[in-house]
């Protein structure tokens, strides 16, 4: 694990697609975006492994296909799954990046936004360590707003109207980031 290429500036995206302020923990679970597909959507998720437990390395292990699914009964259903997200923001606001932003992370699954399916093709996925009903931390909101501003500056098609929760693009299948996520607080920080 390394940190991003610092030559591009402390709070920017390097030429190789890594956030310079993030810990880098490369995931094998990604591929190329379809030709001509530009980043134009930000999807906010939540995750905790085991569910409701914070602070461990299980999310990192899950996104890098190293999760010990026998370590806890709640992890058994994750066996053989290959998923990833671009970025994780833990409860302290620390950033870990798993997939370069220019690549297609496997975070959204079956999804649709504005009539266009397969949101992984054109989106960036950010995971917040949390659950649908556990309030997110001040550090997480601050980090998410900072990262969002960097992403919007780097990807001109991203704007506040194109920031959604996983539940918005996969209704009935996904509920995150859940009712505990304060959209007003977050969006206010972007202005």
Tab-separated table of C-alpha atoms in Angstrom:
chain	number	residue	atom	x	y	z
A	1	UNK	CA	0.000	0.000	0.000
A	2	UNK	CA	1.281	3.368	-0.985
A	3	UNK	CA	0.037	6.878	-1.174
A	4	UNK	CA	-0.831	8.611	-4.418
A	5	UNK	CA	1.663	10.351	-6.688
A	6	UNK	CA	2.432	13.515	-4.764
A	7	UNK	CA	3.873	15.316	-7.804
A	8	UNK	CA	0.406	16.344	-8.942
A	9	UNK	CA	-0.356	18.313	-5.778
A	10	UNK	CA	-1.642	17.250	-2.371
A	11	UNK	CA	-5.332	17.504	-3.230
A	12	UNK	CA	-5.556	16.530	-6.868
A	13	UNK	CA	-5.773	13.566	-9.211
A	14	UNK	CA	-2.520	12.259	-10.655
A	15	UNK	CA	-2.066	11.555	-14.354
A	16	UNK	CA	-2.542	7.857	-13.557
A	17	UNK	CA	-5.992	8.496	-12.010
A	18	UNK	CA	-5.140	8.273	-8.304
A	19	UNK	CA	-6.159	10.825	-5.691
A	20	UNK	CA	-2.896	12.178	-4.330
A	21	UNK	CA	-4.218	12.462	-0.766
A	22	UNK	CA	-5.401	8.825	-0.571
A	23	UNK	CA	-3.812	5.611	0.576
A	24	UNK	CA	-3.592	3.364	-2.485
A	25	UNK	CA	-4.768	-0.240	-2.115
A	26	UNK	CA	-5.144	-1.561	-5.684
A	27	UNK	CA	-8.079	-3.841	-6.425
A	28	UNK	CA	-8.029	-6.361	-9.261
A	29	UNK	CA	-11.778	-5.800	-9.680
A	30	UNK	CA	-11.964	-3.221	-12.460
A	31	UNK	CA	-11.804	-2.910	-16.216
A	32	UNK	CA	-11.709	-0.267	-18.920
A	33	UNK	CA	-14.635	2.067	-19.411
A	34	UNK	CA	-16.389	1.628	-22.764
A	35	UNK	CA	-14.905	3.746	-25.578
A	36	UNK	CA	-16.178	7.320	-25.493
A	37	UNK	CA	-17.736	6.895	-22.040
A	38	UNK	CA	-16.846	9.910	-19.891
A	39	UNK	CA	-17.182	10.154	-16.123
A	40	UNK	CA	-20.448	11.984	-15.497
A	41	UNK	CA	-21.942	10.523	-12.291
A	42	UNK	CA	-20.882	10.201	-8.659
A	43	UNK	CA	-22.496	7.384	-6.669
A	44	UNK	CA	-22.390	7.416	-2.867
A	45	UNK	CA	-22.558	4.079	-1.056
A	46	UNK	CA	-22.056	2.774	2.453
A	47	UNK	CA	-20.308	-0.352	3.636
A	48	UNK	CA	-19.254	-1.990	6.882
A	49	UNK	CA	-17.840	-5.474	7.346
A	50	UNK	CA	-19.078	-7.313	9.252
A	51	UNK	CA	-22.293	-5.303	9.004
A	52	UNK	CA	-22.397	-2.535	11.617
A	53	UNK	CA	-18.734	-2.968	12.637
A	54	UNK	CA	-16.245	-0.215	11.899
A	55	UNK	CA	-12.501	0.217	11.965
A	56	UNK	CA	-11.168	-3.063	10.619
A	57	UNK	CA	-9.491	-3.936	7.334
A	58	UNK	CA	-12.285	-6.193	6.101
A	59	UNK	CA	-13.531	-3.712	3.497
A	60	UNK	CA	-10.004	-3.412	2.102
A	61	UNK	CA	-9.764	-7.209	2.048
A	62	UNK	CA	-13.155	-7.505	0.346
A	63	UNK	CA	-12.252	-5.096	-2.460
A	64	UNK	CA	-8.917	-6.877	-3.021
A	65	UNK	CA	-10.359	-10.425	-2.980
A	66	UNK	CA	-8.564	-11.285	0.288
A	67	UNK	CA	-11.551	-11.377	2.671
A	68	UNK	CA	-11.675	-14.346	5.042
A	69	UNK	CA	-15.343	-15.207	4.638
A	70	UNK	CA	-15.082	-17.768	7.455
A	71	UNK	CA	-14.091	-15.104	10.001
A	72	UNK	CA	-17.696	-14.096	10.698
A	73	UNK	CA	-21.042	-15.707	9.775
A	74	UNK	CA	-22.259	-12.498	8.112
A	75	UNK	CA	-19.393	-12.639	5.606
A	76	UNK	CA	-20.307	-16.046	4.156
A	77	UNK	CA	-22.556	-14.560	1.454
A	78	UNK	CA	-19.621	-12.517	0.126
A	79	UNK	CA	-17.595	-15.574	-0.850
A	80	UNK	CA	-16.531	-15.470	-4.510
A	81	UNK	CA	-17.931	-11.970	-5.079
A	82	UNK	CA	-15.649	-9.627	-6.986
A	83	UNK	CA	-16.550	-6.009	-6.328
A	84	UNK	CA	-14.745	-2.742	-5.835
A	85	UNK	CA	-15.253	0.945	-5.446
A	86	UNK	CA	-13.013	3.781	-6.435
A	87	UNK	CA	-12.727	5.260	-2.956
A	88	UNK	CA	-13.480	4.469	0.695
A	89	UNK	CA	-13.866	7.170	3.346
A	90	UNK	CA	-13.568	5.670	6.830
A	91	UNK	CA	-15.181	7.010	10.008
A	92	UNK	CA	-12.158	9.288	10.654
A	93	UNK	CA	-12.275	10.729	7.137
A	94	UNK	CA	-9.239	8.787	5.917
A	95	UNK	CA	-9.236	8.041	2.195
A	96	UNK	CA	-8.322	4.746	0.557
A	97	UNK	CA	-8.467	4.374	-3.212
A	98	UNK	CA	-8.857	0.968	-4.846
A	99	UNK	CA	-9.349	1.771	-8.545
A	100	UNK	CA	-8.057	4.705	-10.625
A	101	UNK	CA	-10.874	7.124	-11.405
A	102	UNK	CA	-10.419	6.692	-15.150
A	103	UNK	CA	-11.095	2.951	-14.865
A	104	UNK	CA	-14.439	1.183	-14.375
A	105	UNK	CA	-14.850	-0.008	-10.773
A	106	UNK	CA	-17.471	-2.673	-10.037
A	107	UNK	CA	-19.624	-0.843	-7.481
A	108	UNK	CA	-23.094	-0.135	-8.885
A	109	UNK	CA	-24.266	-3.490	-10.222
A	110	UNK	CA	-27.549	-3.497	-12.121
A	111	UNK	CA	-28.323	0.214	-12.258
A	112	UNK	CA	-29.838	3.051	-14.279
A	113	UNK	CA	-29.529	6.850	-14.199
A	114	UNK	CA	-31.533	9.206	-16.427
A	115	UNK	CA	-32.519	6.295	-18.649
A	116	UNK	CA	-28.950	5.044	-19.119
A	117	UNK	CA	-28.170	1.584	-17.731
A	118	UNK	CA	-24.876	0.165	-16.425
A	119	UNK	CA	-23.848	3.119	-14.272
A	120	UNK	CA	-20.409	1.593	-13.657
A	121	UNK	CA	-19.576	2.616	-17.223
A	122	UNK	CA	-19.768	6.352	-16.499
A	123	UNK	CA	-19.647	6.726	-12.715
A	124	UNK	CA	-17.254	6.999	-9.814
A	125	UNK	CA	-18.190	5.077	-6.679
A	126	UNK	CA	-17.395	6.408	-3.207
A	127	UNK	CA	-18.032	4.200	-0.181
A	128	UNK	CA	-18.587	5.707	3.250
A	129	UNK	CA	-17.831	3.405	6.157
A	130	UNK	CA	-21.241	3.209	7.738
A	131	UNK	CA	-24.749	1.828	7.667
A	132	UNK	CA	-28.087	3.161	6.476
A	133	UNK	CA	-29.135	4.143	9.995
A	134	UNK	CA	-25.864	5.138	11.700
A	135	UNK	CA	-25.107	8.871	11.474
A	136	UNK	CA	-22.030	9.603	9.399
A	137	UNK	CA	-19.202	11.565	10.997
A	138	UNK	CA	-18.238	15.196	10.525
A	139	UNK	CA	-14.870	13.948	9.227
A	140	UNK	CA	-16.617	11.874	6.561
A	141	UNK	CA	-18.740	14.789	5.339
A	142	UNK	CA	-15.687	17.055	5.205
A	143	UNK	CA	-13.637	14.477	3.289
A	144	UNK	CA	-16.501	13.649	0.916
A	145	UNK	CA	-17.081	17.328	0.108
A	146	UNK	CA	-13.351	17.893	-0.472
A	147	UNK	CA	-13.107	14.861	-2.774
A	148	UNK	CA	-16.290	15.827	-4.620
A	149	UNK	CA	-14.909	19.285	-5.399
A	150	UNK	CA	-11.698	17.723	-6.724
A	151	UNK	CA	-13.674	15.303	-8.887
A	152	UNK	CA	-15.966	18.028	-10.261
A	153	UNK	CA	-12.927	20.142	-11.162
A	154	UNK	CA	-11.305	17.176	-12.929
A	155	UNK	CA	-14.399	15.789	-14.674
A	156	UNK	CA	-16.408	18.654	-16.214
A	157	UNK	CA	-19.575	16.559	-16.718
A	158	UNK	CA	-19.873	15.994	-12.941
A	159	UNK	CA	-22.049	18.486	-11.102
A	160	UNK	CA	-24.290	18.446	-7.997
A	161	UNK	CA	-27.287	17.270	-10.055
A	162	UNK	CA	-25.294	14.186	-11.053
A	163	UNK	CA	-24.494	13.036	-7.515
A	164	UNK	CA	-26.721	10.217	-6.303
A	165	UNK	CA	-27.016	7.498	-3.730
A	166	UNK	CA	-26.768	3.843	-4.676
A	167	UNK	CA	-30.475	3.610	-3.816
A	168	UNK	CA	-31.262	6.193	-6.529
A	169	UNK	CA	-29.756	4.119	-9.344
A	170	UNK	CA	-30.805	0.693	-8.017
A	171	UNK	CA	-34.166	1.324	-6.311
A	172	UNK	CA	-35.703	-1.696	-4.633
A	173	UNK	CA	-32.346	-3.466	-4.709
A	174	UNK	CA	-30.148	-1.063	-2.728
A	175	UNK	CA	-30.864	1.329	0.154
A	176	UNK	CA	-27.511	3.027	0.751
A	177	UNK	CA	-26.344	5.529	1.797
A	178	UNK	CA	-29.624	5.388	3.704
A	179	UNK	CA	-31.710	7.811	5.751
A	180	UNK	CA	-28.766	8.569	8.060
A	181	UNK	CA	-26.975	10.361	5.212
A	182	UNK	CA	-27.554	14.113	5.447
A	183	UNK	CA	-27.830	15.211	1.821
A	184	UNK	CA	-28.509	18.842	2.788
A	185	UNK	CA	-25.351	19.018	4.918
A	186	UNK	CA	-23.283	17.465	2.136
A	187	UNK	CA	-24.662	19.564	-0.743
A	188	UNK	CA	-24.304	22.772	1.313
A	189	UNK	CA	-20.569	22.049	1.580
A	190	UNK	CA	-20.253	21.937	-2.199
A	191	UNK	CA	-21.369	25.539	-2.738
